[in-house]
CSV table of C-alpha atoms in Angstrom, one decimal:
chain,number,residue,atom,x,y,z
A,15,UNK,CA,0.0,0.0,0.0
A,16,UNK,CA,2.8,2.4,0.9
A,17,UNK,CA,4.8,1.6,-2.2
A,18,UNK,CA,1.8,2.2,-4.4
A,19,UNK,CA,1.1,5.5,-2.8
A,20,UNK,CA,4.7,6.6,-3.2
A,21,UNK,CA,4.8,5.7,-6.9
A,22,UNK,CA,1.6,7.7,-7.5
A,23,UNK,CA,3.1,10.6,-5.6
A,24,UNK,CA,6.1,10.5,-7.9
A,25,UNK,CA,3.9,10.5,-11.0
A,26,UNK,CA,2.0,13.5,-9.7
A,27,UNK,CA,5.2,15.4,-9.2
A,28,UNK,CA,6.2,14.7,-12.8
A,29,UNK,CA,2.8,15.9,-14.0
A,30,UNK,CA,3.0,19.1,-11.9
A,31,UNK,CA,6.5,19.8,-13.4
A,32,UNK,CA,5.1,19.4,-16.9
A,33,UNK,CA,2.1,21.8,-16.1
A,34,UNK,CA,4.6,24.2,-14.6
A,35,UNK,CA,6.7,24.2,-17.7
A,36,UNK,CA,3.6,24.8,-19.8
A,37,UNK,CA,2.6,27.7,-17.6
A,38,UNK,CA,6.1,29.3,-18.1
A,39,UNK,CA,5.9,28.7,-21.8
A,40,UNK,CA,2.4,30.4,-22.0
A,41,UNK,CA,3.6,33.2,-19.8
A,42,UNK,CA,6.5,33.9,-22.2
A,43,UNK,CA,4.1,33.6,-25.1
A,44,UNK,CA,1.8,36.2,-23.6
A,45,UNK,CA,4.7,38.5,-22.9
A,46,UNK,CA,6.3,38.2,-26.3
A,47,UNK,CA,3.1,38.5,-28.4
A,48,UNK,CA,0.4,40.3,-26.4
A,49,UNK,CA,2.6,42.2,-24.0
A,50,UNK,CA,5.1,43.6,-26.5
A,51,UNK,CA,2.3,44.6,-28.8
A,52,UNK,CA,0.7,46.5,-25.9
A,53,UNK,CA,3.9,48.2,-25.1
A,54,UNK,CA,4.3,49.3,-28.8
A,55,UNK,CA,0.8,50.6,-28.7
A,56,UNK,CA,1.5,52.5,-25.5
A,57,UNK,CA,4.6,54.2,-27.1
A,58,UNK,CA,2.6,55.0,-30.2
A,59,UNK,CA,-0.3,56.5,-28.2
A,60,UNK,CA,2.2,58.5,-26.0
A,61,UNK,CA,3.9,59.8,-29.2
A,62,UNK,CA,0.5,60.8,-30.6
A,63,UNK,CA,-0.4,62.6,-27.4
A,64,UNK,CA,2.9,64.5,-27.6
A,65,UNK,CA,2.1,65.5,-31.2
A,66,UNK,CA,-1.4,66.5,-30.3
A,67,UNK,CA,-0.2,68.5,-27.4
A,68,UNK,CA,2.2,70.4,-29.7
A,69,UNK,CA,-0.7,71.1,-32.0
A,70,UNK,CA,-2.8,72.3,-29.1
A,71,UNK,CA,0.0,74.7,-28.0
A,72,UNK,CA,0.3,76.1,-31.5
A,73,UNK,CA,-3.4,76.5,-31.8
A,74,UNK,CA,-3.7,78.1,-28.4
A,75,UNK,CA,-0.9,80.5,-29.3
A,76,UNK,CA,-2.6,81.4,-32.6
A,77,UNK,CA,-6.0,81.8,-30.9
A,78,UNK,CA,-4.5,84.2,-28.3
A,79,UNK,CA,-2.7,86.1,-31.1
A,80,UNK,CA,-6.0,86.5,-32.9
A,81,UNK,CA,-7.7,87.6,-29.8
A,82,UNK,CA,-5.0,90.2,-29.1
A,83,UNK,CA,-4.3,91.2,-32.6
A,84,UNK,CA,-4.4,94.8,-31.6
A,85,UNK,CA,-1.3,94.4,-29.6
A,86,UNK,CA,0.6,93.2,-32.6
A,87,UNK,CA,-0.6,95.9,-35.0
A,88,UNK,CA,-3.1,98.6,-34.2
A,89,UNK,CA,-5.9,100.1,-36.3
A,90,UNK,CA,-3.9,103.3,-36.9
A,91,UNK,CA,-1.0,101.4,-38.4
A,92,UNK,CA,-3.4,99.2,-40.5
A,93,UNK,CA,-5.0,102.3,-41.9
A,94,UNK,CA,-1.6,103.7,-42.8
A,95,UNK,CA,-0.5,100.5,-44.5
A,96,UNK,CA,-3.7,100.4,-46.5
A,97,UNK,CA,-3.1,104.0,-47.5
A,98,UNK,CA,0.5,103.3,-48.6
A,99,UNK,CA,-0.3,100.1,-50.4
A,100,UNK,CA,-4.0,100.1,-51.4
A,101,UNK,CA,-5.9,97.0,-52.5
A,102,UNK,CA,-7.1,98.7,-55.7
A,103,UNK,CA,-5.5,100.5,-58.6
A,104,UNK,CA,-4.9,104.0,-57.3
A,105,UNK,CA,-5.4,105.9,-60.6
A,106,UNK,CA,-7.1,108.8,-59.0
A,107,UNK,CA,-4.5,109.0,-56.3
A,108,UNK,CA,-1.7,109.0,-58.9
A,109,UNK,CA,-3.2,111.9,-60.8
A,110,UNK,CA,-4.0,113.9,-57.7
A,111,UNK,CA,-0.6,113.3,-56.1
A,112,UNK,CA,1.2,114.5,-59.2
A,113,UNK,CA,-1.0,117.6,-59.4
A,114,UNK,CA,-0.5,118.4,-55.7
A,115,UNK,CA,3.3,117.9,-55.9
A,116,UNK,CA,3.4,120.1,-59.1
A,117,UNK,CA,1.4,122.9,-57.4
A,118,UNK,CA,3.6,122.7,-54.2
A,119,UNK,CA,6.9,122.7,-56.1
A,120,UNK,CA,6.1,125.3,-58.7
A,121,UNK,CA,6.9,123.3,-61.8
A,122,UNK,CA,4.9,123.0,-65.0
A,123,UNK,CA,3.7,119.7,-66.4
A,124,UNK,CA,4.0,119.6,-70.2
A,125,UNK,CA,2.4,116.2,-70.7
A,126,UNK,CA,1.8,112.9,-69.0
A,127,UNK,CA,0.6,109.4,-69.9
A,128,UNK,CA,-0.1,106.3,-67.9
A,129,UNK,CA,-0.3,102.6,-68.6
A,130,UNK,CA,-0.9,99.6,-66.4
A,131,UNK,CA,2.4,98.0,-65.7
A,132,UNK,CA,3.3,94.5,-65.0
A,133,UNK,CA,6.1,93.2,-62.9
A,134,UNK,CA,9.4,92.9,-64.5
A,135,UNK,CA,11.2,89.6,-64.4
A,136,UNK,CA,14.9,89.9,-63.7
A,137,UNK,CA,16.4,86.5,-64.5
A,138,UNK,CA,20.0,87.6,-64.1
A,139,UNK,CA,19.6,88.3,-60.5
A,140,UNK,CA,21.7,85.9,-58.3
A,141,UNK,CA,21.7,87.8,-55.1
A,142,UNK,CA,19.4,86.2,-52.5
A,143,UNK,CA,18.1,89.6,-51.2
A,144,UNK,CA,17.4,90.7,-54.7
A,145,UNK,CA,15.6,87.4,-55.5
A,146,UNK,CA,13.5,87.9,-52.4
A,147,UNK,CA,12.6,91.4,-53.6
A,148,UNK,CA,11.8,90.1,-57.0
A,149,UNK,CA,9.6,87.4,-55.5
A,150,UNK,CA,7.8,90.0,-53.4
A,151,UNK,CA,7.5,92.2,-56.4
A,152,UNK,CA,5.6,89.5,-58.2
A,153,UNK,CA,2.9,89.7,-55.6
A,154,UNK,CA,2.2,93.4,-56.1
A,155,UNK,CA,1.4,95.6,-59.0
A,156,UNK,CA,2.1,99.1,-60.0
A,157,UNK,CA,0.9,101.8,-62.4
A,158,UNK,CA,3.5,103.7,-64.3
A,159,UNK,CA,3.2,107.2,-65.5
A,160,UNK,CA,5.5,109.0,-67.9
A,161,UNK,CA,5.8,112.8,-67.3
A,162,UNK,CA,7.5,115.7,-69.0
A,163,UNK,CA,7.9,118.6,-66.7
A,164,UNK,CA,9.7,121.9,-66.7
A,165,UNK,CA,11.0,124.1,-64.0
A,166,UNK,CA,14.1,125.2,-62.0
A,167,UNK,CA,16.4,122.5,-60.8
A,168,UNK,CA,15.6,123.0,-57.1
A,169,UNK,CA,11.8,122.9,-57.9
A,170,UNK,CA,12.2,119.7,-59.9
A,171,UNK,CA,14.0,118.2,-57.0
A,172,UNK,CA,11.3,119.3,-54.7
A,173,UNK,CA,8.7,117.8,-57.0
A,174,UNK,CA,10.3,114.3,-57.1
A,175,UNK,CA,11.1,114.4,-53.5
A,176,UNK,CA,7.5,115.3,-52.6
A,177,UNK,CA,6.2,112.5,-54.9
A,178,UNK,CA,8.3,109.9,-53.0
A,179,UNK,CA,6.9,111.0,-49.7
A,180,UNK,CA,3.2,110.7,-50.7
A,181,UNK,CA,0.9,107.8,-50.2
A,182,UNK,CA,0.2,105.5,-52.0
A,183,UNK,CA,3.8,104.5,-52.3
A,184,UNK,CA,5.4,106.1,-55.3
A,185,UNK,CA,8.9,106.0,-56.7
A,186,UNK,CA,10.8,107.7,-59.5
A,187,UNK,CA,12.4,104.9,-61.6
A,188,UNK,CA,13.8,106.9,-64.4
A,189,UNK,CA,14.7,110.5,-64.9
A,190,UNK,CA,16.3,112.5,-67.6
A,191,UNK,CA,16.9,116.2,-66.9
A,192,UNK,CA,18.2,118.6,-69.5
A,193,UNK,CA,19.1,122.2,-68.7
A,194,UNK,CA,18.4,125.0,-71.1
A,195,UNK,CA,19.0,128.8,-70.8
A,196,UNK,CA,15.9,130.9,-71.3
A,197,UNK,CA,15.7,134.4,-72.8
A,198,UNK,CA,15.6,135.9,-69.3
A,199,UNK,CA,19.0,134.2,-68.6
A,200,UNK,CA,17.3,131.7,-66.3
A,201,UNK,CA,18.2,128.0,-66.4
A,202,UNK,CA,15.2,125.8,-66.7
A,203,UNK,CA,15.3,122.0,-66.8
A,204,UNK,CA,13.1,119.9,-69.0
A,205,UNK,CA,12.8,116.5,-67.4
A,206,UNK,CA,11.3,113.2,-68.4
A,207,UNK,CA,10.2,111.3,-65.4
A,208,UNK,CA,8.9,107.8,-65.0
A,209,UNK,CA,6.9,107.4,-61.8
A,210,UNK,CA,5.5,104.1,-60.4
A,211,UNK,CA,2.6,103.9,-57.9
A,212,UNK,CA,2.2,100.6,-56.1
A,213,UNK,CA,-0.8,98.7,-55.0
A,214,UNK,CA,-1.7,95.1,-53.9
A,215,UNK,CA,-4.9,93.7,-55.2
A,216,UNK,CA,-4.3,90.0,-54.8
A,217,UNK,CA,-6.1,89.9,-51.6
A,218,UNK,CA,-8.3,87.0,-52.9
A,219,UNK,CA,-5.2,84.8,-52.7
A,220,UNK,CA,-5.0,85.3,-49.0
A,221,UNK,CA,-6.9,82.6,-47.2
A,222,UNK,CA,-7.3,81.4,-43.6
A,223,UNK,CA,-4.8,78.7,-42.7
A,224,UNK,CA,-6.1,77.2,-39.5
A,225,UNK,CA,-3.0,75.0,-38.8
A,226,UNK,CA,-0.4,77.6,-39.7
A,227,UNK,CA,0.7,80.3,-37.2
A,228,UNK,CA,0.2,83.9,-38.1
A,229,UNK,CA,3.1,85.5,-40.0
A,230,UNK,CA,5.4,87.3,-37.6
A,231,UNK,CA,6.1,90.9,-38.1
A,232,UNK,CA,9.9,91.2,-38.1
A,233,UNK,CA,11.9,94.0,-36.4
A,234,UNK,CA,12.8,95.4,-39.8
A,235,UNK,CA,9.1,95.6,-40.7
A,236,UNK,CA,8.4,97.3,-37.3
A,237,UNK,CA,10.9,99.9,-38.3
A,238,UNK,CA,9.0,100.3,-41.6
A,239,UNK,CA,5.9,101.1,-39.6
A,240,UNK,CA,7.7,104.1,-38.1
A,241,UNK,CA,8.7,105.4,-41.6
A,242,UNK,CA,5.1,104.9,-42.9
A,243,UNK,CA,3.8,107.5,-40.5
A,244,UNK,CA,6.0,110.1,-42.2
A,245,UNK,CA,4.2,109.7,-45.5
A,246,UNK,CA,1.9,112.4,-46.6
A,247,UNK,CA,-1.7,111.0,-46.8
A,248,UNK,CA,-3.8,111.4,-49.8
A,249,UNK,CA,-7.0,113.1,-48.8
A,250,UNK,CA,-9.3,111.9,-51.5
A,251,UNK,CA,-12.8,111.6,-50.3
A,252,UNK,CA,-14.8,108.8,-51.9
A,253,UNK,CA,-18.6,108.9,-52.2
A,254,UNK,CA,-19.9,106.3,-49.9
A,255,UNK,CA,-23.6,107.1,-50.1
A,256,UNK,CA,-25.9,106.4,-53.0
A,257,UNK,CA,-28.5,109.0,-53.6
A,258,UNK,CA,-31.6,107.5,-55.2
A,259,UNK,CA,-33.8,109.6,-57.2
A,260,UNK,CA,-37.4,109.2,-58.0
A,261,UNK,CA,-37.2,110.5,-61.4
A,262,UNK,CA,-38.7,108.6,-64.3
A,263,UNK,CA,-36.5,106.8,-66.7
A,264,UNK,CA,-35.3,109.4,-69.1
A,265,UNK,CA,-34.6,107.0,-71.9
A,266,UNK,CA,-37.8,104.9,-71.5
A,267,UNK,CA,-35.9,101.6,-71.5
A,268,UNK,CA,-37.7,98.8,-69.8
A,269,UNK,CA,-36.3,97.6,-66.4
A,270,UNK,CA,-33.5,100.2,-66.5
A,271,UNK,CA,-34.0,102.6,-63.7
B,19,UNK,CA,16.3,-10.8,13.2
B,20,UNK,CA,17.0,-7.7,11.2
B,21,UNK,CA,14.2,-5.4,10.0
B,22,UNK,CA,15.2,-3.6,6.7
B,23,UNK,CA,13.1,-0.6,5.7
B,24,UNK,CA,13.5,-0.1,1.9
B,25,UNK,CA,10.9,2.7,1.8
B,26,UNK,CA,12.8,5.1,3.9
B,27,UNK,CA,15.3,5.8,1.1
B,28,UNK,CA,12.5,6.2,-1.4
B,29,UNK,CA,10.7,8.7,0.9
B,30,UNK,CA,13.7,10.9,1.2
B,31,UNK,CA,14.2,11.0,-2.5
B,32,UNK,CA,10.5,11.8,-3.1
B,33,UNK,CA,10.6,14.5,-0.4
B,34,UNK,CA,13.5,16.2,-2.3
B,35,UNK,CA,11.7,15.8,-5.6
B,36,UNK,CA,8.5,17.3,-4.1
B,37,UNK,CA,10.4,20.3,-2.9
B,38,UNK,CA,11.9,20.8,-6.3
B,39,UNK,CA,8.5,20.4,-7.9
B,40,UNK,CA,6.9,23.0,-5.7
B,41,UNK,CA,9.7,25.4,-6.7
B,42,UNK,CA,9.2,24.7,-10.4
B,43,UNK,CA,5.4,25.0,-10.1
B,44,UNK,CA,5.7,28.2,-8.2
B,45,UNK,CA,8.0,29.7,-10.8
B,46,UNK,CA,5.7,28.6,-13.6
B,47,UNK,CA,2.6,29.9,-11.9
B,48,UNK,CA,4.4,33.2,-11.0
B,49,UNK,CA,5.6,33.6,-14.6
B,50,UNK,CA,2.1,33.2,-16.0
B,51,UNK,CA,0.6,35.5,-13.4
B,52,UNK,CA,3.2,38.2,-13.9
B,53,UNK,CA,3.0,37.9,-17.7
B,54,UNK,CA,-0.8,38.3,-17.6
B,55,UNK,CA,-0.6,41.0,-14.9
B,56,UNK,CA,2.0,43.0,-16.9
B,57,UNK,CA,0.0,42.7,-20.1
B,58,UNK,CA,-3.2,43.7,-18.4
B,59,UNK,CA,-1.4,46.6,-16.7
B,60,UNK,CA,0.1,47.9,-20.0
B,61,UNK,CA,-3.3,47.5,-21.7
B,62,UNK,CA,-5.0,49.5,-19.0
B,63,UNK,CA,-2.3,52.2,-19.2
B,64,UNK,CA,-2.8,52.3,-22.9
B,65,UNK,CA,-6.5,52.6,-22.4
B,66,UNK,CA,-6.1,55.7,-20.2
B,67,UNK,CA,-3.7,57.1,-22.8
B,68,UNK,CA,-6.3,56.6,-25.5
B,69,UNK,CA,-8.8,58.4,-23.4
B,70,UNK,CA,-6.3,61.3,-22.9
B,71,UNK,CA,-5.7,61.3,-26.7
B,72,UNK,CA,-9.4,61.5,-27.4
B,73,UNK,CA,-9.6,64.5,-25.0
B,74,UNK,CA,-6.7,66.2,-26.8
B,75,UNK,CA,-8.4,65.6,-30.2
B,76,UNK,CA,-11.6,67.1,-29.0
B,77,UNK,CA,-9.6,70.1,-27.6
B,78,UNK,CA,-7.9,70.5,-31.0
B,79,UNK,CA,-11.3,70.4,-32.7
B,80,UNK,CA,-12.7,73.1,-30.3
B,81,UNK,CA,-9.7,75.3,-30.8
B,82,UNK,CA,-9.9,74.9,-34.6
B,83,UNK,CA,-13.5,75.9,-34.5
B,84,UNK,CA,-12.7,78.9,-32.4
B,85,UNK,CA,-9.9,80.0,-34.8
B,86,UNK,CA,-12.2,79.3,-37.8
B,87,UNK,CA,-14.8,81.7,-36.3
B,88,UNK,CA,-12.1,84.5,-36.5
B,89,UNK,CA,-11.5,84.0,-40.2
B,90,UNK,CA,-12.1,87.7,-41.1
B,91,UNK,CA,-9.6,88.8,-38.5
B,92,UNK,CA,-7.0,86.4,-39.7
B,93,UNK,CA,-7.4,87.3,-43.4
B,94,UNK,CA,-7.2,91.0,-42.5
B,95,UNK,CA,-4.0,90.4,-40.5
B,96,UNK,CA,-2.4,88.2,-43.2
B,97,UNK,CA,-3.2,90.9,-45.8
B,98,UNK,CA,-1.6,93.6,-43.7
B,99,UNK,CA,1.4,91.4,-42.9
B,100,UNK,CA,1.8,90.7,-46.7
B,101,UNK,CA,1.5,94.4,-47.5
B,102,UNK,CA,4.0,95.2,-44.8
B,103,UNK,CA,6.5,92.7,-46.3
B,104,UNK,CA,6.0,94.2,-49.7
B,105,UNK,CA,6.5,97.8,-48.4
B,106,UNK,CA,9.6,96.6,-46.5
B,107,UNK,CA,11.0,95.3,-49.8
B,108,UNK,CA,10.0,98.4,-51.7
B,109,UNK,CA,11.8,100.5,-49.1
B,110,UNK,CA,14.9,98.4,-49.4
B,111,UNK,CA,14.8,98.7,-53.1
B,112,UNK,CA,14.3,102.5,-53.0
B,113,UNK,CA,17.4,104.4,-54.1
B,114,UNK,CA,18.2,107.6,-52.1
B,115,UNK,CA,18.7,109.5,-55.3
B,116,UNK,CA,17.6,112.8,-54.0
B,117,UNK,CA,20.5,113.0,-51.6
B,118,UNK,CA,23.0,111.9,-54.2
B,119,UNK,CA,21.8,114.5,-56.7
B,120,UNK,CA,21.8,117.2,-54.0
B,121,UNK,CA,25.2,116.4,-52.5
B,122,UNK,CA,26.9,116.0,-55.9
B,123,UNK,CA,25.6,119.3,-57.2
B,124,UNK,CA,26.5,121.0,-53.9
B,125,UNK,CA,30.1,119.8,-54.2
B,126,UNK,CA,30.7,121.1,-57.7
B,127,UNK,CA,28.3,124.1,-58.1
B,128,UNK,CA,31.0,126.8,-57.6
B,129,UNK,CA,33.2,125.7,-60.4
B,130,UNK,CA,30.9,123.9,-62.9
B,131,UNK,CA,27.4,123.5,-64.2
B,132,UNK,CA,25.3,120.4,-64.3
B,133,UNK,CA,23.8,120.2,-67.8
B,134,UNK,CA,22.1,116.9,-67.7
B,135,UNK,CA,21.1,114.3,-65.0
B,136,UNK,CA,19.9,110.9,-65.9
B,137,UNK,CA,18.6,108.3,-63.5
B,138,UNK,CA,17.9,104.8,-64.7
B,139,UNK,CA,18.4,101.3,-63.3
B,140,UNK,CA,19.5,102.6,-59.9
B,141,UNK,CA,22.3,104.5,-61.5
B,142,UNK,CA,22.6,108.3,-61.7
B,143,UNK,CA,24.6,110.0,-64.5
B,144,UNK,CA,25.6,113.6,-64.4
B,145,UNK,CA,26.8,115.6,-67.4
B,146,UNK,CA,28.9,118.4,-65.9
B,147,UNK,CA,30.2,121.3,-67.9
B,148,UNK,CA,33.2,123.5,-66.9
B,149,UNK,CA,34.2,126.8,-68.6
B,150,UNK,CA,37.9,126.0,-69.1
B,151,UNK,CA,40.6,123.4,-68.5
B,152,UNK,CA,41.6,124.8,-65.1
B,153,UNK,CA,38.1,124.5,-63.6
B,154,UNK,CA,37.9,121.1,-65.2
B,155,UNK,CA,41.1,120.0,-63.3
B,156,UNK,CA,39.5,121.3,-60.2
B,157,UNK,CA,36.3,119.3,-60.9
B,158,UNK,CA,38.3,116.1,-61.4
B,159,UNK,CA,40.0,116.8,-58.1
B,160,UNK,CA,36.6,117.3,-56.3
B,161,UNK,CA,35.2,114.1,-57.9
B,162,UNK,CA,38.2,112.1,-56.7
B,163,UNK,CA,38.1,113.4,-53.2
B,164,UNK,CA,34.7,114.8,-52.0
B,165,UNK,CA,32.4,112.9,-54.1
B,166,UNK,CA,34.3,109.6,-54.0
B,167,UNK,CA,34.4,109.8,-50.2
B,168,UNK,CA,30.7,110.0,-50.1
B,169,UNK,CA,29.9,107.5,-52.9
B,170,UNK,CA,32.8,105.1,-53.5
B,171,UNK,CA,31.1,103.5,-56.5
B,172,UNK,CA,31.6,106.4,-59.0
B,173,UNK,CA,32.9,106.2,-62.5
B,174,UNK,CA,34.0,108.9,-64.9
B,175,UNK,CA,32.4,107.7,-68.2
B,176,UNK,CA,33.3,110.3,-70.7
B,177,UNK,CA,35.5,113.5,-71.0
B,178,UNK,CA,34.7,115.8,-73.8
B,179,UNK,CA,36.2,119.1,-75.1
B,180,UNK,CA,33.7,121.2,-76.9
B,181,UNK,CA,34.3,123.7,-79.7
B,182,UNK,CA,33.8,126.7,-77.4
B,183,UNK,CA,36.7,125.3,-75.3
B,184,UNK,CA,34.4,124.2,-72.5
B,185,UNK,CA,35.0,120.8,-71.0
B,186,UNK,CA,32.4,118.2,-70.2
B,187,UNK,CA,32.5,115.2,-67.9
B,188,UNK,CA,30.0,112.4,-67.7
B,189,UNK,CA,30.0,111.0,-64.1
B,190,UNK,CA,28.2,107.9,-63.0
B,191,UNK,CA,27.2,107.3,-59.4
B,192,UNK,CA,26.0,104.0,-58.2
B,193,UNK,CA,24.4,104.1,-54.8
B,194,UNK,CA,26.0,101.5,-52.4
């Protein structure tokens, strides 16, 4: 009886050892296949959380910037910038500025003509700054006017100087001044001038970019803001009210009143 | 009479085997429990992270909606920033020709007469007239000293002697 019991006990021990080995094996299997996959998933999720947090920080910053846009650039500066670079073709401003500058500098305008100009393409430019300028130039347009004026040298200088201080932004790109002595022994200069007036009317290309931060205004651009204030504003008053009349259609055309 | 107990030896052996088996079973069981425990723990940790991730995603959505509601403001700002960039470039590109013309004429006005001024492609050309060779020599001297000091990129393009014995100099100034 005792011997039988001892033999059975020995068998049980062997079985238990086998089961134990199986448990270890399954334990390792779980660790290798399920556990490692879970660990990978954890790292992936943590990485995603980090990325999302970065996006949140960016969006929060942008949201705050939008809420406090006045602190970046105030309404007065916005108005000045819009005056200096309007979003429409400033034909009226060009003519009025030339007229005002001519009156204030005592010169005579012999003739002028204007045409809508397009941006020049300078393919020979290698300099990085120049390339940037060219790139920026492609985004804005200008009107060009050719003038023939006459007057004393100092007055012509005053005229060109005044033009370049008026808004919208104008610049003399070409000038040819020839002196001639008049009958009264006075020297008068006849000058051909090319003047450009700039505008930016590609506002439709500017869209909201939710994920992108707002463009920063650099220190150099902040310095420009100080210079903008010195420009002489154009005081053209535009009609903003439409006055309706109750008159009858003078030409008696149907549906045209 | 001797009484020999053969089972005693066997019992001792089995006792040792039993102890060893208990160890092995314990290790096996522990391995399985730890493996399952770790896996479940990591799974739960991942679950909480997924909940955190979902919260972040909804926060992003909320912020995006808030930003989208300020569309007009953003477009206005972007337009102004773009204009400011253009103005900055226009200012950089602007040549301070007024000062160059004024300073050059100021330097030579006592001995000569500026007959012609041409400005094109950021270069200013002066056609300067002197009444005789002596004043012309003085003019060359002023060009090489006063004017060159102010504007190092100058070039004398042409010297001409006219029929009336006046001398003419074409001077090119390139703003630096």
